[in-house]
CSV table of N, CA, C and O in Angstrom, one decimal:
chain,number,residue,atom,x,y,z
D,7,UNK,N,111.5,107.8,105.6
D,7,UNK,CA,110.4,106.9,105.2
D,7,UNK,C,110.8,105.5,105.4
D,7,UNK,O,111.9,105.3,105.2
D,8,UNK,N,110.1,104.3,105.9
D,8,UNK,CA,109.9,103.6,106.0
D,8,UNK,C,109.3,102.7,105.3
D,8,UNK,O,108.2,103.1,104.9
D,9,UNK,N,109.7,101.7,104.9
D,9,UNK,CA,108.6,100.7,104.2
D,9,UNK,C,108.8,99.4,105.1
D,9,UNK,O,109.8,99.2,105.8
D,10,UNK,N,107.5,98.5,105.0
D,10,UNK,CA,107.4,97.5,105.9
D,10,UNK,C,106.9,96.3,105.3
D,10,UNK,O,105.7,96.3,105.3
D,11,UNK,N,107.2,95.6,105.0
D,11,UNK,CA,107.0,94.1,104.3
D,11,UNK,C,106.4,93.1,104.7
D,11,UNK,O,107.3,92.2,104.4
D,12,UNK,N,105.2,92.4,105.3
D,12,UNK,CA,105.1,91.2,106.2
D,12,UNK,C,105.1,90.1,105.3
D,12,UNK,O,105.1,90.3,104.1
D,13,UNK,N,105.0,88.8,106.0
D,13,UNK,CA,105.0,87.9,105.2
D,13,UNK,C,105.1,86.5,106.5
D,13,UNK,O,105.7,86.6,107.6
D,14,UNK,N,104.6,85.5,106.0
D,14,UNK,CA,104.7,84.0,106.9
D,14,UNK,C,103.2,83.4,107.0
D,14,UNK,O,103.0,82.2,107.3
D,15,UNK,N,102.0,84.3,106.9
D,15,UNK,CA,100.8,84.0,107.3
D,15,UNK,C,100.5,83.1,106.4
D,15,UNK,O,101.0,82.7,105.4
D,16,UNK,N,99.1,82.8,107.0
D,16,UNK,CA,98.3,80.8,106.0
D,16,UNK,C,97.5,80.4,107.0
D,16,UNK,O,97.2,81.0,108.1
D,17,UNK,N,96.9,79.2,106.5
D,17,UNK,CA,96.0,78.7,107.0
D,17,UNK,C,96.5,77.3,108.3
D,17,UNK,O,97.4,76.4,108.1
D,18,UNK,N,96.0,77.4,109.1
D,18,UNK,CA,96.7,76.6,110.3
D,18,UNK,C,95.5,75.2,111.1
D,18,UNK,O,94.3,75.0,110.9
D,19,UNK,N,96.2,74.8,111.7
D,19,UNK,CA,95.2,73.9,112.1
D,19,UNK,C,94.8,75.1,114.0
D,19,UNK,O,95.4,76.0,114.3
D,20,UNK,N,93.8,74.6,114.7
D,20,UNK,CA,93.9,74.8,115.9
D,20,UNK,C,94.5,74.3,116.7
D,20,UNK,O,94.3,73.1,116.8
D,21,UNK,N,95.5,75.0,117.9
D,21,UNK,CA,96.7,74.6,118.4
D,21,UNK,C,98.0,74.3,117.8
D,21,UNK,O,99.0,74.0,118.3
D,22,UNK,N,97.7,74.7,116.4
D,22,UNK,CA,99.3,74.8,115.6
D,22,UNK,C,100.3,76.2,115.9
D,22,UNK,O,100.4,76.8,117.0
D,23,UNK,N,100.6,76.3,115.3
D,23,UNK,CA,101.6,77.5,115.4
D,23,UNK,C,102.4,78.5,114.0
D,23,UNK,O,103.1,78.0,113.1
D,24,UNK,N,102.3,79.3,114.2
D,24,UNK,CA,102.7,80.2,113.0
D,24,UNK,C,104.3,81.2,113.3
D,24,UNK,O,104.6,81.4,114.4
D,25,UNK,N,104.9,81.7,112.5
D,25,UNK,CA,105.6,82.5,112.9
D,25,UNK,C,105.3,84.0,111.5
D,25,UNK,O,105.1,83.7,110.3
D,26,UNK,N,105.4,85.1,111.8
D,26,UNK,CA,105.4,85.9,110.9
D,26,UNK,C,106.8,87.1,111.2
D,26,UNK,O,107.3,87.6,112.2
D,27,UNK,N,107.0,87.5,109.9
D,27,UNK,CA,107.9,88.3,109.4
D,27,UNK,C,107.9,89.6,108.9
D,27,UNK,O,107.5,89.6,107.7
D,28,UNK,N,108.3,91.0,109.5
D,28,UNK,CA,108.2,92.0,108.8
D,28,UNK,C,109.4,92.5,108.4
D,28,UNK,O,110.2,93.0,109.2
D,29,UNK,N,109.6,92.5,107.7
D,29,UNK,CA,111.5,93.6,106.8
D,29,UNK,C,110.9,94.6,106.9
D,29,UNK,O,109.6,94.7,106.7
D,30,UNK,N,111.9,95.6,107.3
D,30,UNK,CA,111.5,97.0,107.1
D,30,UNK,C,112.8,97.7,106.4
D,30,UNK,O,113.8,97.3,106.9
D,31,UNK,N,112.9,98.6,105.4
D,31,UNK,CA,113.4,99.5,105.1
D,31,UNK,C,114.2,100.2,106.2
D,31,UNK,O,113.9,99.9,107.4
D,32,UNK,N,115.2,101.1,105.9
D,32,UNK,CA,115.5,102.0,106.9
D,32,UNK,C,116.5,101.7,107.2
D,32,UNK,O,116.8,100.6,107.4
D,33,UNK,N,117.6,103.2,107.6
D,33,UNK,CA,119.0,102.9,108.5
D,33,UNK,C,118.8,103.2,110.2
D,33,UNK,O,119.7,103.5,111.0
D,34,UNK,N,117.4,102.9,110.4
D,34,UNK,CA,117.2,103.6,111.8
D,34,UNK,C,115.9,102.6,112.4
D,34,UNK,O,114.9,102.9,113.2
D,35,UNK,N,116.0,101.9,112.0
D,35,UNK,CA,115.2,100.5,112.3
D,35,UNK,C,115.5,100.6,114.0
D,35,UNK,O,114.7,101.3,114.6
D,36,UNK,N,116.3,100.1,114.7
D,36,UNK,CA,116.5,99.9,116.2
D,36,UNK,C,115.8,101.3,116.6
D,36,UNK,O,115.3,101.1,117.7
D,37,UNK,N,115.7,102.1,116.3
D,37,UNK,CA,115.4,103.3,116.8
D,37,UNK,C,113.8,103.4,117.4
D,37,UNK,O,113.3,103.9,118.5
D,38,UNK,N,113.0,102.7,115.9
D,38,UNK,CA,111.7,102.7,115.8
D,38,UNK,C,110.9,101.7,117.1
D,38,UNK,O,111.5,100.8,117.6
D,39,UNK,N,109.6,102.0,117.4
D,39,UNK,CA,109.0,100.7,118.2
D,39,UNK,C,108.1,100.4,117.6
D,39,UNK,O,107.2,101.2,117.2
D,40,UNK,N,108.3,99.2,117.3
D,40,UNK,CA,107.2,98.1,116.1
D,40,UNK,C,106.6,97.3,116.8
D,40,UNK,O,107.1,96.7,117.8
D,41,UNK,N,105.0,96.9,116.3
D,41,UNK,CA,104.0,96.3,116.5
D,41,UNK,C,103.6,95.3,115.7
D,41,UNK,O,103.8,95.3,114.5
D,42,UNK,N,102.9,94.3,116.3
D,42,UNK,CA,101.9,94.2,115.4
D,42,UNK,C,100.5,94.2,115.9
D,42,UNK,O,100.2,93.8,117.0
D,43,UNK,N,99.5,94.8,114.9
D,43,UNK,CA,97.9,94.3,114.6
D,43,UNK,C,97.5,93.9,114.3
D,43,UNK,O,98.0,93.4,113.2
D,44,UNK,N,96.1,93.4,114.6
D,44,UNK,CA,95.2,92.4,113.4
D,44,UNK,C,93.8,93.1,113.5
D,44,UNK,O,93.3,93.7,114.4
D,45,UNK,N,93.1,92.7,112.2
D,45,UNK,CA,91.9,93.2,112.1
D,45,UNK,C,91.1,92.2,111.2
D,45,UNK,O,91.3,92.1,110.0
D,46,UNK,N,90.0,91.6,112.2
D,46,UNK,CA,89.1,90.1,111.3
D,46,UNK,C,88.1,91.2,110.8
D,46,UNK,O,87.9,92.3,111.3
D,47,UNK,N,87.4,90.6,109.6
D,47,UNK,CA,86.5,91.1,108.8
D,47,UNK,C,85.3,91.6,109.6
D,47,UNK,O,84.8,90.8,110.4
D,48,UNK,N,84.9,92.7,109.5
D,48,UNK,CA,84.0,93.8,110.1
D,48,UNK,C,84.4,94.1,111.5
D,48,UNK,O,83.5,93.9,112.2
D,49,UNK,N,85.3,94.5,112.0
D,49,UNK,CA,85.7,94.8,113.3
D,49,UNK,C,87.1,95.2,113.3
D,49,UNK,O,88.0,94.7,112.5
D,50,UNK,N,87.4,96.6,114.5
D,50,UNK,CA,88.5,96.8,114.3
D,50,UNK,C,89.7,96.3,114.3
D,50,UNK,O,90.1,95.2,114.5
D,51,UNK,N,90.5,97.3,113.8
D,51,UNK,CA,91.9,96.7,114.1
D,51,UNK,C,92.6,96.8,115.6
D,51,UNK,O,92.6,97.7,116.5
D,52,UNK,N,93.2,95.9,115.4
D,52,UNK,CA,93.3,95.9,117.4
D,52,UNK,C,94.9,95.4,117.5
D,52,UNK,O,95.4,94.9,116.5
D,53,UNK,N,95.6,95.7,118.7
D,53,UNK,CA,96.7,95.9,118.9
D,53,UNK,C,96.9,94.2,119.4
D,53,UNK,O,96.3,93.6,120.3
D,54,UNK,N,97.9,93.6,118.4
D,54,UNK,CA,98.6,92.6,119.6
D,54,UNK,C,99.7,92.7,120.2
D,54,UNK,O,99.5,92.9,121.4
D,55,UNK,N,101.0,92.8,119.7
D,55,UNK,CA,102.2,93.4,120.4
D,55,UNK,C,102.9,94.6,120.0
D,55,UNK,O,102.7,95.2,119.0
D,56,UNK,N,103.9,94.9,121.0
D,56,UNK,CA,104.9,95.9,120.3
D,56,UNK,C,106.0,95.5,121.2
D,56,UNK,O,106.1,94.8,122.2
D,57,UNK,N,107.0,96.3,120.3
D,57,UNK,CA,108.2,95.8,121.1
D,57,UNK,C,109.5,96.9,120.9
D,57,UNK,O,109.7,97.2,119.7
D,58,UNK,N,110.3,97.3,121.8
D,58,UNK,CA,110.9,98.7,122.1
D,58,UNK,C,112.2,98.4,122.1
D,58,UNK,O,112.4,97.2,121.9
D,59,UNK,N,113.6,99.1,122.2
D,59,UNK,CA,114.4,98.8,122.6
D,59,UNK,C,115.3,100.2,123.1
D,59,UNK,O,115.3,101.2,122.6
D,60,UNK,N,115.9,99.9,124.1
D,60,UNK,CA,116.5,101.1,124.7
D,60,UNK,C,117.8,102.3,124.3
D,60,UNK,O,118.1,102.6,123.1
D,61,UNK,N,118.4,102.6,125.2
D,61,UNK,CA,119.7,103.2,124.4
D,61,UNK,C,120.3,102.3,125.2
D,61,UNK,O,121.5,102.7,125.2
D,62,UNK,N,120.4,101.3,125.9
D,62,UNK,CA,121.5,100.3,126.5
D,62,UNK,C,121.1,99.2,126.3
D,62,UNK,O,121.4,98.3,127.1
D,63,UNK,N,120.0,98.7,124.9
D,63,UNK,CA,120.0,97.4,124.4
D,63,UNK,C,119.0,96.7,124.7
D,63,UNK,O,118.8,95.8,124.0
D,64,UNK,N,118.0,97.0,126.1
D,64,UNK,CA,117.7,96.3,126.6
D,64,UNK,C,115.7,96.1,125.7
D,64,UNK,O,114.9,97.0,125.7
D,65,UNK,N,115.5,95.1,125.4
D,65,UNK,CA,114.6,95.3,124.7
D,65,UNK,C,113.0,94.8,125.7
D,65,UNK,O,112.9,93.8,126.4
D,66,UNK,N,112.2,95.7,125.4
D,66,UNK,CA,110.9,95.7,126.2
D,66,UNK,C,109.9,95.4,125.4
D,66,UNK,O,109.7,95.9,124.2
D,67,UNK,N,109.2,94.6,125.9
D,67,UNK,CA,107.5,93.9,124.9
D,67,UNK,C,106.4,94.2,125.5
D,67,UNK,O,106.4,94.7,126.7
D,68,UNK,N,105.5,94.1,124.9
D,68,UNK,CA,103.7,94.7,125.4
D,68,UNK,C,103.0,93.5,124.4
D,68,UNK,O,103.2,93.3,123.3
D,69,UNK,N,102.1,92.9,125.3
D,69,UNK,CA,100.7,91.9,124.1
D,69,UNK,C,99.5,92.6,124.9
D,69,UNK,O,99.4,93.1,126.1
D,70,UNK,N,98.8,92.4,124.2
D,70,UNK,CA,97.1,91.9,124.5
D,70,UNK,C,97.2,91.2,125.5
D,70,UNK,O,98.2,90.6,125.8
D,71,UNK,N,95.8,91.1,126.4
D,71,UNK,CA,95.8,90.3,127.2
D,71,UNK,C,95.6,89.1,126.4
D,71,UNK,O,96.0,88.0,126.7
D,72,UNK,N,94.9,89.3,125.3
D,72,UNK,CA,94.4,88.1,124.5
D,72,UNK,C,95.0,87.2,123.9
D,72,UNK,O,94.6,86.2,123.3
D,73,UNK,N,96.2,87.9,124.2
D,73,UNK,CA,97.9,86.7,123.0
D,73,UNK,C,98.5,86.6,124.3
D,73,UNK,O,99.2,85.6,124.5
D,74,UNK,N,98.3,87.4,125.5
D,74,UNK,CA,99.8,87.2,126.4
D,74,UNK,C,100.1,85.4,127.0
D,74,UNK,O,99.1,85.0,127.6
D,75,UNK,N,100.8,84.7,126.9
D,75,UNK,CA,101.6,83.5,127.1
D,75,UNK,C,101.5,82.4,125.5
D,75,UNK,O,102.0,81.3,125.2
D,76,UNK,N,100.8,83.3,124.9
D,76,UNK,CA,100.8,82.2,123.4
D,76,UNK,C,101.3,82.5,122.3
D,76,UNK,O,101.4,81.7,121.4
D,77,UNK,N,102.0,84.6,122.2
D,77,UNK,CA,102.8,85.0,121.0
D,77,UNK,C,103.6,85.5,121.3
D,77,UNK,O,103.4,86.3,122.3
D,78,UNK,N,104.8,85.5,120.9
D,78,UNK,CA,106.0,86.3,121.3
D,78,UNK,C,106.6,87.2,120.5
D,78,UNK,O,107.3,86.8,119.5
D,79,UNK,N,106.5,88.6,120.8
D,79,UNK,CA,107.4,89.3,119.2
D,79,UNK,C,108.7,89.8,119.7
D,79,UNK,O,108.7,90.4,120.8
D,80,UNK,N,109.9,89.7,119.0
D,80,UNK,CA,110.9,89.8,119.1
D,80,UNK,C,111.6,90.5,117.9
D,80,UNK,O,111.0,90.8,116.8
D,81,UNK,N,112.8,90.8,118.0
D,81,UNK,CA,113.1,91.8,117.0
D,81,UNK,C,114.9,91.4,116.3
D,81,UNK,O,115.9,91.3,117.0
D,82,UNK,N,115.0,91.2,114.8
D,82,UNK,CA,116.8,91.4,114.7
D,82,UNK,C,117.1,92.9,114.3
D,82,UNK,O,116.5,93.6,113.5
D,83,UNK,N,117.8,93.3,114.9
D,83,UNK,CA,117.8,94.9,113.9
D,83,UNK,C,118.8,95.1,113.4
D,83,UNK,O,118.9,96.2,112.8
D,84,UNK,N,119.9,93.9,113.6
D,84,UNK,CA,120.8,93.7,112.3
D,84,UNK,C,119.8,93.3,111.0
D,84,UNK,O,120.0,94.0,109.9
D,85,UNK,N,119.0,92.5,111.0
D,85,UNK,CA,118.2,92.6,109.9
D,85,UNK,C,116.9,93.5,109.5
D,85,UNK,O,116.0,93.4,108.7
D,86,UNK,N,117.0,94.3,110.2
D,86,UNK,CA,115.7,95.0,110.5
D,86,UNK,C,114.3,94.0,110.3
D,86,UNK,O,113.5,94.2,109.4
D,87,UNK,N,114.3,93.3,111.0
D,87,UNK,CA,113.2,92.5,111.1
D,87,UNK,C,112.6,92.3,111.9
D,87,UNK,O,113.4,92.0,112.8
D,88,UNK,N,111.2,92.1,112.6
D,88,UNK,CA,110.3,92.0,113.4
D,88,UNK,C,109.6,90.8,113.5
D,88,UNK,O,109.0,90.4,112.5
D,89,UNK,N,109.7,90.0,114.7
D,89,UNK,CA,109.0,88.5,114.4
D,89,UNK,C,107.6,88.8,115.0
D,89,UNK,O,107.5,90.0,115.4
D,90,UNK,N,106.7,88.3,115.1
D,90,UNK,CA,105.5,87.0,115.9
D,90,UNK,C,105.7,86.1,115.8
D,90,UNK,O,105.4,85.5,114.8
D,91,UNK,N,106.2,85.4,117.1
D,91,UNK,CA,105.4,83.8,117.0
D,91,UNK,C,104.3,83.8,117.4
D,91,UNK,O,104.1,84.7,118.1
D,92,UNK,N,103.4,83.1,117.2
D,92,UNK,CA,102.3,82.4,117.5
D,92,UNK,C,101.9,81.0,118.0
D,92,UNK,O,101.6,80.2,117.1
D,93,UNK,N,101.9,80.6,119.2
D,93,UNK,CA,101.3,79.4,119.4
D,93,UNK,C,99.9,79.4,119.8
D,93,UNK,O,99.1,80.3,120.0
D,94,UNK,N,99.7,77.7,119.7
D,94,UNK,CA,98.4,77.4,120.7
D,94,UNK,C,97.2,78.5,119.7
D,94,UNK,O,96.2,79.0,120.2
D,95,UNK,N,97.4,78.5,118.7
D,95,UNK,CA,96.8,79.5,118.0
D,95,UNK,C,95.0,78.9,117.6
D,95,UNK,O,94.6,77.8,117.2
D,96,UNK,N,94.5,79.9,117.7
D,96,UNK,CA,92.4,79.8,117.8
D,96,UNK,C,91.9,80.0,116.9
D,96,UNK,O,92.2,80.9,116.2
D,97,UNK,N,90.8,79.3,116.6
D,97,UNK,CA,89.6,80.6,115.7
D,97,UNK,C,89.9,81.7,115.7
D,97,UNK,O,90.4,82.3,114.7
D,98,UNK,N,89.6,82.4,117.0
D,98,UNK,CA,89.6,83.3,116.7
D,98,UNK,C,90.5,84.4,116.8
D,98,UNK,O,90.3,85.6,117.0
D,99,UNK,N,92.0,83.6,116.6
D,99,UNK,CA,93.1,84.1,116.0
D,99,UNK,C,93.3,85.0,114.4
D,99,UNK,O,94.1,85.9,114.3
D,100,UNK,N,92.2,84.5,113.4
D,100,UNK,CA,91.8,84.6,112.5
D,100,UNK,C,91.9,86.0,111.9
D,100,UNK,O,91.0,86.8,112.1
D,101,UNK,N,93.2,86.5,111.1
D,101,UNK,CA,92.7,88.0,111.2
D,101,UNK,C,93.8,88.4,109.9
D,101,UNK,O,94.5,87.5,109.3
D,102,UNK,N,93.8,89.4,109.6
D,102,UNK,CA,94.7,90.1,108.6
D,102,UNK,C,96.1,90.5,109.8
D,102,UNK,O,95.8,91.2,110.8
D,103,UNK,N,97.2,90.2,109.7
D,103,UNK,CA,97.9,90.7,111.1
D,103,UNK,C,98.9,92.1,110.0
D,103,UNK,O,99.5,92.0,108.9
D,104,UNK,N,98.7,92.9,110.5
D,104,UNK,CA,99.6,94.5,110.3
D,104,UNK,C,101.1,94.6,110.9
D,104,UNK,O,101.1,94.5,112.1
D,105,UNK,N,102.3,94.7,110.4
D,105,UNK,CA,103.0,95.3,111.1
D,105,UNK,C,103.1,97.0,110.9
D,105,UNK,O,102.8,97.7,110.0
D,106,UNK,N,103.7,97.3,112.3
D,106,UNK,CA,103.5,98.9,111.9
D,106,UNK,C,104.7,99.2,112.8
D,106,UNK,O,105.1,98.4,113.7
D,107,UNK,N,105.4,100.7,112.4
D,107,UNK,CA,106.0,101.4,113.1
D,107,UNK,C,106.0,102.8,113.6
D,107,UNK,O,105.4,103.6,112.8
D,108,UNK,N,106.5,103.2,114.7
D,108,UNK,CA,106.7,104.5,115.1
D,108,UNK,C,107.9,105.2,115.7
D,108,UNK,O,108.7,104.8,116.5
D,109,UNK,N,107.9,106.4,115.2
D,109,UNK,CA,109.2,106.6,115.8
D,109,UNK,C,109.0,106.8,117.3
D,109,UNK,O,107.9,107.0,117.9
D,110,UNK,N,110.2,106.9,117.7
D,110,UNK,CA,110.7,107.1,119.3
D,110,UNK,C,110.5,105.5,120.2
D,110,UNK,O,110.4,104.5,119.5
D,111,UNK,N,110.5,105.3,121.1
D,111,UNK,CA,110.6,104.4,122.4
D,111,UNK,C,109.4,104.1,123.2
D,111,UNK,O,109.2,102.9,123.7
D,112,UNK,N,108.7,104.8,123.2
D,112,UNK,CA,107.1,104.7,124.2
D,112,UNK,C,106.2,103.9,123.5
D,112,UNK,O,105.6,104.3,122.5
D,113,UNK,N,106.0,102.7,124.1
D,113,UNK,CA,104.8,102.4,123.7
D,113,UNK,C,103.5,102.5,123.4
D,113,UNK,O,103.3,103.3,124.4
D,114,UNK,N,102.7,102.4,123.0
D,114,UNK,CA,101.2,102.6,122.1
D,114,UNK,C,100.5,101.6,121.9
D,114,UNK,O,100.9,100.7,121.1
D,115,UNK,N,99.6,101.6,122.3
D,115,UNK,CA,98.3,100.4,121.8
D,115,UNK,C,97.6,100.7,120.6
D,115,UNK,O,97.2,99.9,119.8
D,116,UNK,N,97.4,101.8,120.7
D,116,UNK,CA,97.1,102.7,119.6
D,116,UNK,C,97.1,102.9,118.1
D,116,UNK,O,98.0,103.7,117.7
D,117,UNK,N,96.4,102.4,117.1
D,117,UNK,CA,96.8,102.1,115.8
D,117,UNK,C,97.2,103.4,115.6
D,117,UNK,O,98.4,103.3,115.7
D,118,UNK,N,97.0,104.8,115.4
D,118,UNK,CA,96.9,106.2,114.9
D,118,UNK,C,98.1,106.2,115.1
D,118,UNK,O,98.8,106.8,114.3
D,119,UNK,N,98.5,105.7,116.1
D,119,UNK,CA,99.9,106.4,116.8
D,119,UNK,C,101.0,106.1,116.1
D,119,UNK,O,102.0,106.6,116.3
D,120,UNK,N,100.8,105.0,115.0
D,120,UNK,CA,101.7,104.7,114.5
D,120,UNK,C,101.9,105.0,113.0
D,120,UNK,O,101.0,104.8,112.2
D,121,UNK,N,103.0,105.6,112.6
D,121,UNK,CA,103.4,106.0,111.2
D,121,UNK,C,103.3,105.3,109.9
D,121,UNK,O,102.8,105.7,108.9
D,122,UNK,N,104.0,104.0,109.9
D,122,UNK,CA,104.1,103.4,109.2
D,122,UNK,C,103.3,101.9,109.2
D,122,UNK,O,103.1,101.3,110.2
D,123,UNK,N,102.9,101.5,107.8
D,123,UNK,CA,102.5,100.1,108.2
D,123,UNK,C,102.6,99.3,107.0
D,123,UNK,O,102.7,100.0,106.0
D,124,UNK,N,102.7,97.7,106.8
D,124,UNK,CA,102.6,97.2,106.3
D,124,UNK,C,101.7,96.8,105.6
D,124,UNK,O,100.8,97.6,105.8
D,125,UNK,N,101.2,95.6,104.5
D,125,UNK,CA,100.5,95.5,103.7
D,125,UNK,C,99.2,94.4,104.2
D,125,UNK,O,98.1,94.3,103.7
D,126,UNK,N,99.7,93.8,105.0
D,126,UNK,CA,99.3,92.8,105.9
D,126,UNK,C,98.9,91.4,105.4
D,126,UNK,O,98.3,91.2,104.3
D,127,UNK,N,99.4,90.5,106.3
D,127,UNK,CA,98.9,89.1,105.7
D,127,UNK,C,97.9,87.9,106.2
D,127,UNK,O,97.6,87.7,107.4
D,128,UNK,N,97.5,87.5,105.6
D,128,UNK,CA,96.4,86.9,106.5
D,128,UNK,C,96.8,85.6,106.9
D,128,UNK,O,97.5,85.0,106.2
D,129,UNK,N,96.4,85.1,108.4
D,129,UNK,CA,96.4,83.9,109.3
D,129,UNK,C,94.8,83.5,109.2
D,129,UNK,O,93.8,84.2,109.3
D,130,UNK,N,94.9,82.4,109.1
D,130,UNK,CA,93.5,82.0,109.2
D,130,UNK,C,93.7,80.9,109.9
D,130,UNK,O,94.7,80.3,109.6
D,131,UNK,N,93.0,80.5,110.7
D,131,UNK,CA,92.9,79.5,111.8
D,131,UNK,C,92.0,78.3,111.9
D,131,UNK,O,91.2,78.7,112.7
D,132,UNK,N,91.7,77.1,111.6
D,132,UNK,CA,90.4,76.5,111.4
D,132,UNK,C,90.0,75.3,112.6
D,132,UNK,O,90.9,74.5,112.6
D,133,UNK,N,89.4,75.2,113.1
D,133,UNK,CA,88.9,74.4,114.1
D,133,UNK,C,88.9,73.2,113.9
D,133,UNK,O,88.4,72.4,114.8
């Protein structure tokens, strides 16, 4: 079992920048491939990144086209922790952001696909 914790979200100006935080539970954290999602009020939840790491360390990322050059997620797994940054950040950045996990290596866009998830925190973005 897993548990997943986020936390760092608030209210931002446009073009500011945020960073967010997920702790996770677990002695098998590097194992897992963690994401994050977001989902703004009446519309799904949609994938922004994930991020993998191999059996020789080497760690691999996936965004949206819609974040790619403006968020970066990265991983400690001595702390079991999962980042987002965020720059350059929009309106319609605006969202509840999810971290989630899954076991094994392969990536997923896929919310279902993933086992575990956090409680989620909200970014809000203002013009």
């Amino acid at each position: 079992q897993v548990q997943l914790v986020e936390s760092g979200g608030g209210l931002v100006q446009a073009g500011g920048s945020l960073r967010l935080s997920c702790a996770a539970s677990g002695r098998t954290f590097s194992s897992y491939t963690m994401a994050w999602f977001r989902q703004a009020p009446g519309k799904e939840r949609d994938f922004v990144g994930s991020i993998s790491r191999n059996e020789v360390s080497t760690y691999y990322a996936d965004y949206a086209d819609s974040v790619k050059g403006r968020f970066t997620i990265s991983r400690d797994d001595a702390k079991n922790t999962v980042y987002l940054q965020m720059t350059s950040l929009k309106p319609e950045d605006t969202a509840v952001y999810y971290c989630a996990a899954k076991t094994g290596r392969i990536f997923t866009t896929t919310a279902t696909s993933y086992d575990y998830w956090g409680q989620g925190t909200q970014v809000t973005v203002s013009s």
